[in-house]
PDB file of C-alpha atoms in Angstrom:
ATOM      1  CA  VAL A   1      78.369  75.532  44.750  1.00 52.00           C
ATOM      2  CA  HIS A   2      75.714  77.211  46.872  1.00 51.00           C
ATOM      3  CA  THR A   3      78.287  79.115  49.094  1.00 64.00           C
ATOM      4  CA  ARG A   4      79.935  80.379  45.990  1.00 64.00           C
ATOM      5  CA  LEU A   5      76.632  81.511  44.658  1.00 69.00           C
ATOM      6  CA  THR A   6      75.754  83.429  47.823  1.00 75.00           C
ATOM      7  CA  LEU A   7      79.225  85.058  47.710  1.00 70.00           C
ATOM      8  CA  TYR A   8      78.535  86.232  44.022  1.00 73.00           C
ATOM      9  CA  LYS A   9      75.058  87.534  45.166  1.00 81.00           C
ATOM     10  CA  ARG A  10      76.809  89.443  48.050  1.00 81.00           C
ATOM     11  CA  LEU A  11      79.425  90.839  45.878  1.00 77.00           C
ATOM     12  CA  SER A  12      76.892  92.238  43.295  1.00 78.00           C
ATOM     13  CA  SER A  13      75.068  93.790  46.085  1.00 85.00           C
ATOM     14  CA  THR A  14      77.815  95.558  47.914  1.00 88.00           C
ATOM     15  CA  LYS A  15      77.128  99.436  48.327  1.00 89.00           C
ATOM     16  CA  ASN A  16      80.545 100.857  48.864  1.00 90.00           C
ATOM     17  CA  GLU A  17      84.454 100.233  48.653  1.00 89.00           C
ATOM     18  CA  LYS A  18      84.404  99.322  52.415  1.00 93.00           C
ATOM     19  CA  GLU A  19      81.899  96.465  51.885  1.00 89.00           C
ATOM     20  CA  LEU A  20      83.489  95.200  48.848  1.00 89.00           C
ATOM     21  CA  ASP A  21      87.052  95.040  50.641  1.00 90.00           C
ATOM     22  CA  GLU A  22      85.520  93.308  53.580  1.00 91.00           C
ATOM     23  CA  LEU A  23      83.914  90.724  51.188  1.00 86.00           C
ATOM     24  CA  GLN A  24      87.167  90.172  49.263  1.00 88.00           C
ATOM     25  CA  VAL A  25      88.910  89.318  52.323  1.00 90.00           C
ATOM     26  CA  GLU A  26      86.387  86.967  53.440  1.00 85.00           C
ATOM     27  CA  MET A  27      86.462  85.396  50.026  1.00 84.00           C
ATOM     28  CA  ILE A  28      90.213  85.006  50.247  1.00 88.00           C
ATOM     29  CA  ASP A  29      89.993  83.580  53.852  1.00 88.00           C
ATOM     30  CA  ARG A  30      87.432  81.022  52.699  1.00 82.00           C
ATOM     31  CA  PHE A  31      88.568  80.070  49.257  1.00 80.00           C
ATOM     32  CA  GLY A  32      92.172  81.106  49.047  1.00 87.00           C
ATOM     33  CA  LEU A  33      93.582  83.012  45.999  1.00 89.00           C
ATOM     34  CA  LEU A  34      90.713  84.434  43.983  1.00 86.00           C
ATOM     35  CA  PRO A  35      90.385  83.025  40.317  1.00 86.00           C
ATOM     36  CA  THR A  36      90.430  85.536  37.612  1.00 89.00           C
ATOM     37  CA  PRO A  37      86.665  85.638  36.966  1.00 85.00           C
ATOM     38  CA  ILE A  38      86.068  86.625  40.791  1.00 84.00           C
ATOM     39  CA  LYS A  39      88.892  89.252  40.320  1.00 89.00           C
ATOM     40  CA  ASN A  40      87.251  90.544  37.228  1.00 90.00           C
ATOM     41  CA  LEU A  41      83.778  90.727  39.150  1.00 89.00           C
ATOM     42  CA  ILE A  42      85.604  92.727  41.835  1.00 89.00           C
ATOM     43  CA  ARG A  43      87.169  95.129  39.497  1.00 93.00           C
ATOM     44  CA  GLN A  44      83.593  95.415  37.633  1.00 92.00           C
ATOM     45  CA  THR A  45      82.146  96.379  41.052  1.00 91.00           C
ATOM     46  CA  ARG A  46      84.716  99.011  41.652  1.00 94.00           C
ATOM     47  CA  LEU A  47      84.073 100.586  38.279  1.00 96.00           C
ATOM     48  CA  ARG A  48      80.253 100.540  39.087  1.00 94.00           C
ATOM     49  CA  PHE A  49      80.974 102.633  42.279  1.00 95.00           C
ATOM     50  CA  GLN A  50      82.953 104.991  40.158  1.00 96.00           C
ATOM     51  CA  ALA A  51      80.342 105.281  37.361  1.00 97.00           C
ATOM     52  CA  GLU A  52      77.609 105.759  39.952  1.00 95.00           C
ATOM     53  CA  ALA A  53      79.630 108.617  41.744  1.00 96.00           C
ATOM     54  CA  LEU A  54      79.960 110.288  38.348  1.00 97.00           C
ATOM     55  CA  GLY A  55      76.170 110.029  37.524  1.00 97.00           C
ATOM     56  CA  ILE A  56      76.653 107.517  34.961  1.00 98.00           C
ATOM     57  CA  SER A  57      73.639 105.212  34.670  1.00 97.00           C
ATOM     58  CA  GLN A  58      75.017 102.334  32.247  1.00 97.00           C
ATOM     59  CA  ILE A  59      78.057 101.175  30.658  1.00 98.00           C
ATOM     60  CA  ASP A  60      78.018  98.540  28.002  1.00 97.00           C
ATOM     61  CA  VAL A  61      81.207  97.296  26.457  1.00 97.00           C
ATOM     62  CA  ASN A  62      82.013  94.834  23.645  1.00 97.00           C
ATOM     63  CA  LYS A  63      84.775  93.920  21.550  1.00 97.00           C
ATOM     64  CA  ALA A  64      84.622  97.064  19.318  1.00 97.00           C
ATOM     65  CA  GLY A  65      84.433  99.349  22.363  1.00 97.00           C
ATOM     66  CA  GLY A  66      81.441 100.453  24.452  1.00 97.00           C
ATOM     67  CA  ARG A  67      78.939 103.115  25.300  1.00 98.00           C
ATOM     68  CA  ILE A  68      78.254 105.199  28.454  1.00 98.00           C
ATOM     69  CA  GLU A  69      74.830 106.395  29.371  1.00 98.00           C
ATOM     70  CA  PHE A  70      74.909 109.703  31.657  1.00 97.00           C
ATOM     71  CA  SER A  71      72.054 110.217  34.008  1.00 97.00           C
ATOM     72  CA  LYS A  72      70.230 113.417  34.126  1.00 94.00           C
ATOM     73  CA  ASP A  73      72.199 114.455  37.131  1.00 94.00           C
ATOM     74  CA  THR A  74      75.608 113.390  35.972  1.00 96.00           C
ATOM     75  CA  LYS A  75      78.547 115.085  37.672  1.00 96.00           C
ATOM     76  CA  VAL A  76      80.419 114.996  34.387  1.00 96.00           C
ATOM     77  CA  ASP A  77      81.340 118.393  32.946  1.00 94.00           C
ATOM     78  CA  PRO A  78      79.649 118.277  29.411  1.00 93.00           C
ATOM     79  CA  LEU A  79      82.556 120.423  28.354  1.00 93.00           C
ATOM     80  CA  LYS A  80      84.767 117.919  29.247  1.00 94.00           C
ATOM     81  CA  ILE A  81      82.906 115.401  27.089  1.00 95.00           C
ATOM     82  CA  VAL A  82      82.731 117.650  24.141  1.00 94.00           C
ATOM     83  CA  LEU A  83      86.570 118.443  24.296  1.00 94.00           C
ATOM     84  CA  LEU A  84      87.221 114.648  24.378  1.00 96.00           C
ATOM     85  CA  VAL A  85      85.178 113.950  21.333  1.00 97.00           C
ATOM     86  CA  GLN A  86      86.828 116.957  19.510  1.00 97.00           C
ATOM     87  CA  GLN A  87      90.353 115.993  20.294  1.00 96.00           C
ATOM     88  CA  GLN A  88      89.860 112.172  19.843  1.00 97.00           C
ATOM     89  CA  PRO A  89      87.301 111.885  17.313  1.00 97.00           C
ATOM     90  CA  GLN A  90      88.603 108.284  16.067  1.00 98.00           C
ATOM     91  CA  ASN A  91      88.035 107.129  19.690  1.00 98.00           C
ATOM     92  CA  TYR A  92      84.955 109.072  20.993  1.00 98.00           C
ATOM     93  CA  ARG A  93      81.618 110.072  19.528  1.00 97.00           C
ATOM     94  CA  LEU A  94      78.410 111.517  20.981  1.00 97.00           C
ATOM     95  CA  GLU A  95      75.393 109.652  20.474  1.00 96.00           C
ATOM     96  CA  GLY A  96      72.278 111.924  21.344  1.00 91.00           C
ATOM     97  CA  ALA A  97      72.317 114.248  24.445  1.00 88.00           C
ATOM     98  CA  ASN A  98      73.462 111.490  27.047  1.00 95.00           C
ATOM     99  CA  HIS A  99      75.359 108.788  25.324  1.00 97.00           C
ATOM    100  CA  LEU A 100      79.215 108.758  24.795  1.00 98.00           C
ATOM    101  CA  ARG A 101      80.589 105.772  22.434  1.00 98.00           C
ATOM    102  CA  PHE A 102      84.262 104.964  22.700  1.00 98.00           C
ATOM    103  CA  MET A 103      85.865 102.798  20.020  1.00 98.00           C
ATOM    104  CA  PHE A 104      88.816 100.750  20.836  1.00 97.00           C
ATOM    105  CA  GLU A 105      89.575  97.129  19.939  1.00 97.00           C
ATOM    106  CA  LEU A 106      88.851  95.070  23.121  1.00 97.00           C
ATOM    107  CA  GLU A 107      89.451  91.386  22.918  1.00 96.00           C
ATOM    108  CA  SER A 108      89.934  90.339  26.573  1.00 96.00           C
ATOM    109  CA  ALA A 109      88.170  90.929  29.709  1.00 95.00           C
ATOM    110  CA  ASP A 110      91.250  92.754  31.048  1.00 96.00           C
ATOM    111  CA  GLU A 111      91.518  95.090  27.944  1.00 97.00           C
ATOM    112  CA  LYS A 112      87.534  95.977  28.586  1.00 97.00           C
ATOM    113  CA  LEU A 113      88.055  96.756  32.222  1.00 97.00           C
ATOM    114  CA  ASN A 114      91.188  98.651  31.818  1.00 97.00           C
ATOM    115  CA  THR A 115      89.694 100.846  28.977  1.00 98.00           C
ATOM    116  CA  VAL A 116      86.418 101.502  31.038  1.00 98.00           C
ATOM    117  CA  LYS A 117      88.772 102.531  34.094  1.00 98.00           C
ATOM    118  CA  LYS A 118      90.727 104.765  31.813  1.00 97.00           C
ATOM    119  CA  VAL A 119      87.434 106.576  30.331  1.00 97.00           C
ATOM    120  CA  LEU A 120      85.915 106.973  33.741  1.00 97.00           C
ATOM    121  CA  ASP A 121      89.324 108.444  35.196  1.00 97.00           C
ATOM    122  CA  ILE A 122      89.423 110.939  32.034  1.00 96.00           C
ATOM    123  CA  LEU A 123      85.642 111.923  32.909  1.00 96.00           C
ATOM    124  CA  ALA A 124      86.390 112.260  36.645  1.00 95.00           C
ATOM    125  CA  ALA A 125      89.379 114.460  36.099  1.00 89.00           C
ATOM    126  CA  THR A 126      89.070 117.916  37.417  1.00 73.00           C
ATOM    127  CA  ASN A 127      91.404 119.764  35.264  1.00 57.00           C
TER     128      ASN A 127
END
């Protein structure tokens, strides 16, 4: 248990994709195929890297959707956010100057992770 707890801590403190990939390989070498909760934690870490690169300071997700908080130095084009809200008002809503709410039914961890990835990809798109 102690070894796995140490690996959890290392996973949450990785700084970049390279460190994450190396740790994932180490975990597979030590423990074999990774269980779903660990795979999900790795996916969450990748999403954290993507969010940080976009200047997103926080993402909260629940069964009814989620909320994204943009930092003051976000790299996301504000026009992109406005257009997203205008084009899909049933799915997206602005809350104040720096929050975007997304509304989808998300029962499973997989649905939550996939939806966050989709939203981040939309916000990151350059066209």
